[in-house]
Short mmCIF file of C-alpha atoms and ligand atoms in Angstrom, two decimals:
data_model
loop_
_atom_site.label_atom_id
_atom_site.label_comp_id
_atom_site.label_asym_id
_atom_site.label_seq_id
_atom_site.Cartn_x
_atom_site.Cartn_y
_atom_site.Cartn_z
CA MET S 1 69.25 -53.10 -32.35
CA THR S 2 69.59 -49.85 -31.37
CA ALA S 3 67.69 -48.51 -28.05
CA ARG S 4 65.09 -46.12 -28.05
CA LEU S 5 66.34 -42.82 -26.56
CA ILE S 6 64.23 -41.83 -23.73
CA ASP S 7 63.22 -37.99 -24.02
CA GLY S 8 63.62 -37.00 -20.46
CA LYS S 9 63.30 -33.24 -21.59
CA ALA S 10 60.05 -33.72 -23.59
CA SER S 11 58.45 -35.68 -20.42
CA ALA S 12 59.38 -33.17 -18.03
CA ALA S 13 57.79 -30.28 -20.37
CA ARG S 14 54.40 -32.43 -20.37
CA LEU S 15 54.73 -32.86 -16.55
CA ARG S 16 55.48 -29.41 -16.40
CA ALA S 17 52.54 -28.11 -18.24
CA ARG S 18 50.22 -30.13 -16.03
CA VAL S 19 51.57 -28.63 -13.20
CA ALA S 20 51.05 -25.27 -14.33
CA ALA S 21 47.79 -25.94 -15.20
CA ALA S 22 47.09 -26.92 -11.61
CA ALA S 23 48.83 -24.02 -10.30
CA GLY S 24 46.73 -21.69 -12.33
CA ARG S 25 43.50 -23.36 -11.27
CA LEU S 26 44.35 -23.14 -7.80
CA ALA S 27 45.52 -19.47 -7.96
CA ALA S 28 42.10 -18.86 -9.86
CA GLU S 29 40.00 -20.84 -7.22
CA HIS S 30 41.71 -19.82 -3.98
CA GLY S 31 43.54 -16.43 -4.72
CA ARG S 32 46.92 -17.55 -4.13
CA ALA S 33 49.31 -20.14 -6.22
CA PRO S 34 51.49 -22.59 -4.52
CA ALA S 35 54.61 -21.20 -3.09
CA LEU S 36 57.89 -23.14 -2.95
CA ALA S 37 61.07 -22.14 -0.53
CA VAL S 38 64.49 -23.00 -1.64
CA VAL S 39 67.46 -22.97 0.62
CA LEU S 40 70.97 -22.84 -0.53
CA VAL S 41 73.83 -22.81 2.23
CA GLY S 42 77.20 -21.92 0.63
CA ASP S 43 78.58 -21.75 -2.94
CA ASP S 44 78.97 -25.36 -4.68
CA PRO S 45 78.97 -24.71 -8.20
CA ALA S 46 76.71 -27.61 -8.96
CA SER S 47 73.89 -26.71 -6.44
CA GLN S 48 74.06 -23.24 -7.58
CA VAL S 49 73.12 -24.22 -11.10
CA TYR S 50 70.32 -26.74 -9.85
CA VAL S 51 68.89 -24.06 -7.53
CA ALA S 52 68.76 -21.72 -10.10
CA GLY S 53 67.07 -24.13 -12.36
CA LYS S 54 64.41 -25.00 -9.69
CA VAL S 55 63.91 -21.18 -9.06
CA LYS S 56 63.47 -20.63 -13.23
CA ALA S 57 60.96 -23.70 -13.36
CA THR S 58 58.90 -22.62 -10.48
CA ARG S 59 58.11 -19.21 -11.75
CA GLU S 60 57.57 -20.31 -15.21
CA ALA S 61 55.08 -23.14 -14.20
CA GLY S 62 53.06 -19.79 -12.35
CA MET S 63 53.94 -20.57 -8.93
CA ILE S 64 55.65 -18.24 -6.17
CA SER S 65 59.20 -19.01 -5.26
CA HIS S 66 60.95 -17.73 -2.31
CA GLU S 67 64.83 -18.25 -2.34
CA HIS S 68 67.00 -18.10 0.67
CA ARG S 69 70.73 -18.14 -0.02
CA LEU S 70 73.10 -18.17 2.87
CA PRO S 71 76.82 -17.81 3.23
CA ALA S 72 78.90 -21.31 3.40
CA HIS S 73 79.72 -20.38 7.22
CA THR S 74 76.41 -19.87 8.21
CA PRO S 75 76.01 -22.08 11.68
CA GLU S 76 73.75 -25.21 11.50
CA ALA S 77 71.55 -23.32 14.42
CA GLU S 78 70.66 -20.68 11.88
CA VAL S 79 70.05 -22.92 9.01
CA VAL S 80 67.56 -24.78 11.22
CA ALA S 81 65.93 -21.75 12.67
CA LEU S 82 64.98 -20.56 9.11
CA VAL S 83 63.76 -24.04 8.43
CA ALA S 84 61.36 -23.56 11.56
CA ARG S 85 60.40 -20.12 10.15
CA LEU S 86 59.65 -21.33 6.92
CA ASN S 87 57.32 -24.49 8.73
CA ALA S 88 55.64 -21.74 10.44
CA ASP S 89 55.14 -19.23 7.36
CA PRO S 90 51.36 -19.95 5.91
CA ALA S 91 52.44 -18.55 2.68
CA VAL S 92 55.25 -21.42 1.99
CA ASP S 93 53.62 -24.74 0.96
CA GLY S 94 57.11 -26.65 0.22
CA ILE S 95 60.77 -26.09 1.37
CA LEU S 96 63.50 -27.89 -0.32
CA VAL S 97 67.06 -27.56 1.48
CA GLN S 98 69.61 -28.00 -1.22
CA LEU S 99 71.96 -30.99 -0.67
CA PRO S 100 74.82 -31.55 -0.27
CA LEU S 101 75.47 -29.03 2.89
CA PRO S 102 78.43 -27.44 4.20
CA SER S 103 80.32 -30.08 5.98
CA HIS S 104 79.98 -28.29 9.45
CA ILE S 105 76.45 -28.61 9.14
CA GLU S 106 74.53 -32.36 9.93
CA ALA S 107 72.41 -32.91 6.76
CA ASP S 108 70.04 -35.51 9.10
CA ARG S 109 69.47 -32.68 11.50
CA VAL S 110 67.81 -29.89 9.19
CA ILE S 111 65.95 -32.58 7.57
CA ALA S 112 64.61 -33.50 10.85
CA ALA S 113 63.46 -29.81 11.25
CA LEU S 114 61.41 -29.75 8.02
CA SER S 115 57.77 -29.94 8.59
CA PRO S 116 57.11 -33.26 6.59
CA ALA S 117 53.74 -31.21 5.35
CA LYS S 118 56.27 -29.42 3.29
CA ASP S 119 59.01 -31.85 2.69
CA VAL S 120 58.76 -31.56 -1.26
CA ASP S 121 61.95 -33.89 -1.32
CA GLY S 122 60.31 -36.69 0.51
CA LEU S 123 63.38 -36.99 2.75
CA THR S 124 62.10 -36.63 6.49
CA THR S 125 61.60 -39.95 8.54
CA GLU S 126 57.40 -39.11 8.26
CA ASN S 127 57.73 -39.42 4.48
CA GLN S 128 60.38 -42.36 4.35
CA GLY S 129 58.04 -44.35 6.56
CA ARG S 130 54.83 -43.38 4.55
CA LEU S 131 56.50 -44.71 1.29
CA ALA S 132 57.92 -47.77 2.82
CA GLY S 133 54.15 -48.45 4.50
CA GLY S 134 52.89 -47.75 1.19
CA ARG S 135 50.81 -44.98 2.53
CA PRO S 136 50.51 -41.17 0.86
CA GLY S 137 52.85 -38.77 1.29
CA LEU S 138 55.51 -36.45 -0.42
CA ARG S 139 57.82 -38.99 -2.43
CA PRO S 140 61.60 -37.95 -3.36
CA CYS S 141 61.67 -36.25 -6.86
CA THR S 142 64.24 -38.18 -8.81
CA PRO S 143 63.07 -41.85 -8.30
CA ALA S 144 59.56 -40.22 -8.83
CA GLY S 145 60.86 -39.00 -12.23
CA CYS S 146 62.05 -42.56 -12.95
CA VAL S 147 58.73 -43.82 -12.49
CA VAL S 148 57.06 -41.43 -14.89
CA LEU S 149 59.74 -42.16 -17.45
CA ALA S 150 59.27 -46.01 -16.99
CA ARG S 151 55.37 -45.79 -17.16
CA GLU S 152 55.51 -43.70 -20.21
CA THR S 153 58.07 -46.05 -21.79
CA LEU S 154 56.60 -49.40 -20.80
CA GLY S 155 52.95 -48.57 -19.74
CA ARG S 156 51.98 -51.12 -17.10
CA LEU S 157 54.40 -51.96 -14.72
CA GLN S 158 53.02 -54.61 -12.66
CA GLY S 159 55.06 -57.88 -12.61
CA LEU S 160 58.23 -56.58 -14.09
CA ARG S 161 61.59 -56.90 -12.57
CA VAL S 162 63.31 -53.87 -11.41
CA ALA S 163 67.06 -53.76 -10.47
CA VAL S 164 68.15 -50.56 -8.61
CA LEU S 165 71.60 -49.89 -8.31
CA GLY S 166 72.34 -47.94 -5.04
CA ARG S 167 71.02 -47.50 -1.75
CA SER S 168 70.92 -43.55 -1.16
CA LEU S 169 68.31 -41.79 0.63
CA LEU S 170 67.49 -39.48 -2.20
CA VAL S 171 67.56 -42.02 -5.14
CA GLY S 172 68.37 -45.86 -4.77
CA ARG S 173 66.11 -46.72 -1.60
CA PRO S 174 63.14 -44.40 -2.49
CA ALA S 175 63.40 -45.71 -6.22
CA ALA S 176 62.79 -49.27 -5.04
CA LEU S 177 59.88 -48.51 -2.89
CA LEU S 178 58.24 -46.51 -5.72
CA PHE S 179 58.63 -49.84 -8.17
CA LEU S 180 57.26 -52.06 -5.64
CA ALA S 181 54.32 -49.73 -5.21
CA GLU S 182 53.99 -50.18 -9.10
CA ASP S 183 53.85 -54.04 -8.15
CA CYS S 184 57.25 -54.61 -9.88
CA THR S 185 59.62 -57.16 -8.52
CA VAL S 186 62.41 -55.37 -7.26
CA THR S 187 66.05 -56.06 -6.42
CA LEU S 188 68.01 -52.99 -4.25
CA ALA S 189 71.70 -53.86 -4.91
CA HIS S 190 74.77 -51.81 -3.89
CA SER S 191 78.45 -51.40 -3.66
CA ARG S 192 78.55 -54.67 -1.36
CA SER S 193 76.10 -56.90 -3.78
CA ARG S 194 77.71 -60.25 -5.04
CA ASP S 195 77.44 -60.46 -8.98
CA LEU S 196 76.12 -57.14 -10.11
CA PRO S 197 76.37 -58.17 -13.58
CA ALA S 198 73.96 -60.96 -12.94
CA LEU S 199 71.68 -59.54 -11.00
CA CYS S 200 71.28 -56.29 -13.40
CA ARG S 201 70.71 -59.41 -16.33
CA GLU S 202 67.49 -60.13 -14.71
CA ALA S 203 66.28 -56.76 -14.81
CA ASP S 204 63.48 -55.24 -17.14
CA ILE S 205 64.12 -51.94 -16.02
CA LEU S 206 67.59 -51.23 -14.58
CA VAL S 207 68.05 -48.13 -12.48
CA ALA S 208 71.60 -46.80 -12.15
CA ALA S 209 72.07 -44.50 -9.04
CA VAL S 210 75.81 -45.11 -7.67
CA GLY S 211 77.85 -41.97 -9.39
CA ARG S 212 80.42 -44.13 -10.90
CA PRO S 213 80.71 -43.42 -14.77
CA GLY S 214 80.03 -45.87 -16.93
CA LEU S 215 80.05 -48.56 -13.77
CA VAL S 216 77.12 -50.49 -16.16
CA ARG S 217 78.47 -52.13 -19.16
CA GLY S 218 76.29 -53.34 -22.19
CA ASP S 219 77.02 -57.10 -20.91
CA TRP S 220 75.04 -56.53 -17.77
CA ILE S 221 72.06 -55.56 -19.34
CA LYS S 222 69.10 -57.83 -20.51
CA PRO S 223 68.27 -57.30 -24.24
CA GLY S 224 65.62 -55.09 -24.62
CA ALA S 225 65.42 -53.62 -21.08
CA CYS S 226 64.41 -50.35 -20.12
CA VAL S 227 67.52 -48.23 -18.70
CA LEU S 228 67.36 -45.48 -16.47
CA ASP S 229 70.42 -43.38 -15.66
CA VAL S 230 70.50 -41.45 -12.43
CA GLY S 231 74.09 -40.83 -12.64
CA ILE S 232 75.50 -37.44 -13.39
CA ASN S 233 79.41 -37.57 -13.51
CA ARG S 234 81.73 -35.00 -14.78
CA VAL S 235 84.46 -36.46 -16.41
CA PRO S 236 87.69 -35.10 -18.24
CA ALA S 237 87.28 -34.65 -21.93
CA PRO S 238 90.28 -33.95 -23.40
CA GLU S 239 88.86 -34.52 -27.09
CA ARG S 240 87.05 -31.34 -26.32
CA GLY S 241 90.17 -29.28 -25.78
CA GLU S 242 92.63 -29.01 -22.77
CA GLY S 243 90.82 -28.83 -19.09
CA LYS S 244 87.62 -29.46 -20.64
CA THR S 245 84.89 -31.87 -19.22
CA ARG S 246 81.57 -33.54 -19.78
CA LEU S 247 78.89 -35.08 -18.31
CA VAL S 248 78.56 -38.91 -18.22
CA GLY S 249 76.11 -41.15 -16.26
CA ASP S 250 76.36 -44.45 -14.50
CA VAL S 251 76.12 -46.71 -17.68
CA ALA S 252 78.54 -46.97 -20.52
CA PHE S 253 76.01 -45.55 -22.82
CA GLU S 254 77.37 -46.84 -26.44
CA GLU S 255 77.53 -50.41 -25.28
CA ALA S 256 74.09 -50.17 -23.58
CA GLU S 257 72.41 -48.70 -26.38
CA ALA S 258 73.22 -51.63 -28.82
CA VAL S 259 71.62 -54.16 -26.27
CA ALA S 260 68.63 -52.34 -24.42
CA GLY S 261 65.14 -51.42 -25.63
CA ALA S 262 65.22 -48.02 -24.01
CA ILE S 263 67.65 -46.09 -22.82
CA THR S 264 67.81 -42.43 -20.89
CA PRO S 265 71.02 -40.05 -22.03
CA VAL S 266 72.90 -38.16 -19.64
CA PRO S 267 72.46 -35.28 -19.79
CA GLY S 268 68.46 -34.79 -20.82
CA GLY S 269 67.09 -38.06 -19.52
CA VAL S 270 66.25 -38.64 -15.63
CA GLY S 271 67.69 -35.03 -14.81
CA PRO S 272 64.94 -32.99 -16.06
CA MET S 273 62.26 -35.02 -14.39
CA THR S 274 63.57 -34.04 -11.03
CA ILE S 275 62.38 -30.83 -11.16
CA ALA S 276 59.24 -31.56 -12.77
CA ALA S 277 58.58 -33.79 -9.92
CA LEU S 278 59.65 -31.18 -7.43
CA LEU S 279 57.01 -28.39 -8.90
CA ARG S 280 54.40 -31.48 -8.90
CA ASN S 281 55.34 -32.55 -5.05
CA THR S 282 54.92 -28.31 -4.39
CA VAL S 283 51.09 -28.17 -5.79
CA LEU S 284 50.46 -31.48 -3.98
CA ALA S 285 51.63 -30.22 -0.61
CA ALA S 286 49.80 -27.37 -0.94
CA CYS S 287 46.57 -29.27 -1.68
CA ALA S 288 47.19 -31.57 1.47
CA ARG S 289 47.75 -28.32 3.63
CA GLU S 290 44.99 -26.22 2.54
CA GLY S 291 42.33 -28.94 2.03
CA TRP S 292 42.04 -28.61 -1.66
CA ALA S 293 41.23 -30.84 -3.85
CA PRO S 294 44.56 -32.42 -5.72
CA PRO S 295 44.50 -32.22 -9.46
CA ALA S 296 43.68 -35.73 -10.84
CA ASP S 297 46.36 -35.73 -13.56
CA LEU S 298 49.07 -35.01 -10.86
CA GLU S 299 48.38 -38.02 -8.67
CA THR S 300 51.34 -40.26 -8.24
CA GLU S 301 51.31 -44.01 -7.55
CA PRO S 302 48.14 -45.75 -6.63
CA ALA S 303 47.25 -45.90 -2.73
CA ALA S 304 48.59 -49.51 -1.56
N1 GUN E 1 70.86 -32.52 -4.68
C1 GUN E 1 71.11 -33.18 -5.88
N2 GUN E 1 69.71 -33.59 -5.99
C2 GUN E 1 69.08 -33.19 -5.05
C3 GUN E 1 67.36 -32.96 -4.68
O1 GUN E 1 66.92 -33.99 -5.56
N3 GUN E 1 67.27 -32.35 -3.61
C4 GUN E 1 68.16 -31.66 -2.87
N4 GUN E 1 67.51 -31.21 -1.68
N5 GUN E 1 69.22 -31.63 -2.89
C5 GUN E 1 69.70 -32.19 -4.08
#
């Protein structure tokens, strides 16, 4: 058996089209399109690529993009002051501070400065608490994208067993809570968990988000399971020439493909969903702040 490939690019394109339609309707009804401010501090190459992608996708969806690029040595207080200005700016609906920040800046302090109403990454304590409590709020983008892919692949998720590997603030923890909100039975596993392979083999949906290339082997996977690989790891690829690299996920793809029912490739699986979910959050943030009716086809999980 060979697993079905989950086409994240196609799913993301569909979600982006719905977001663009919603943004167009809002602009026609209310005289302005939703606006996203992106803050990038320093010149981390991967972050440059991600931010360029976010800016381009925002514009392509008919929304307004404000870009703030600050030099790597910018003091923390200046980043916090910029966030405070963006919080107060009525023309800005969403604020994204690209992570990681340079090491002299405490990410927690910058995140704490974000207005929860504009926190389109869902990283503030307020939005984390809302998610944990099953109340409405802005949800982290990558795990929200995972839920969309799982729903499109499997339909109703109620009662399914989910194993999430990795307990990061950006992906693992919120993924566990988002699948719980779908009435799944969730195991949140991490580097100290005992017998990871056995935990994974129980799962109808396996979400790998640890940042370790090829950690999840074929025999960790329940036959027929849906595998969502969030890992984006750059590894040497001497077969492509000296000094060349390639991107791989946290799942040993060829092994997993032979066992799983469906699997996301890396790249082209979960990755594209992150930006689509970010655009969706920007529209939802604009609606919540302005008191506009949120487009029904952009709603996320049902309220608990
Ligand atoms: N760095 C890698 N992924 C993300 C993300 O989803 N949001 C932010 N702010 N930074 C990131």
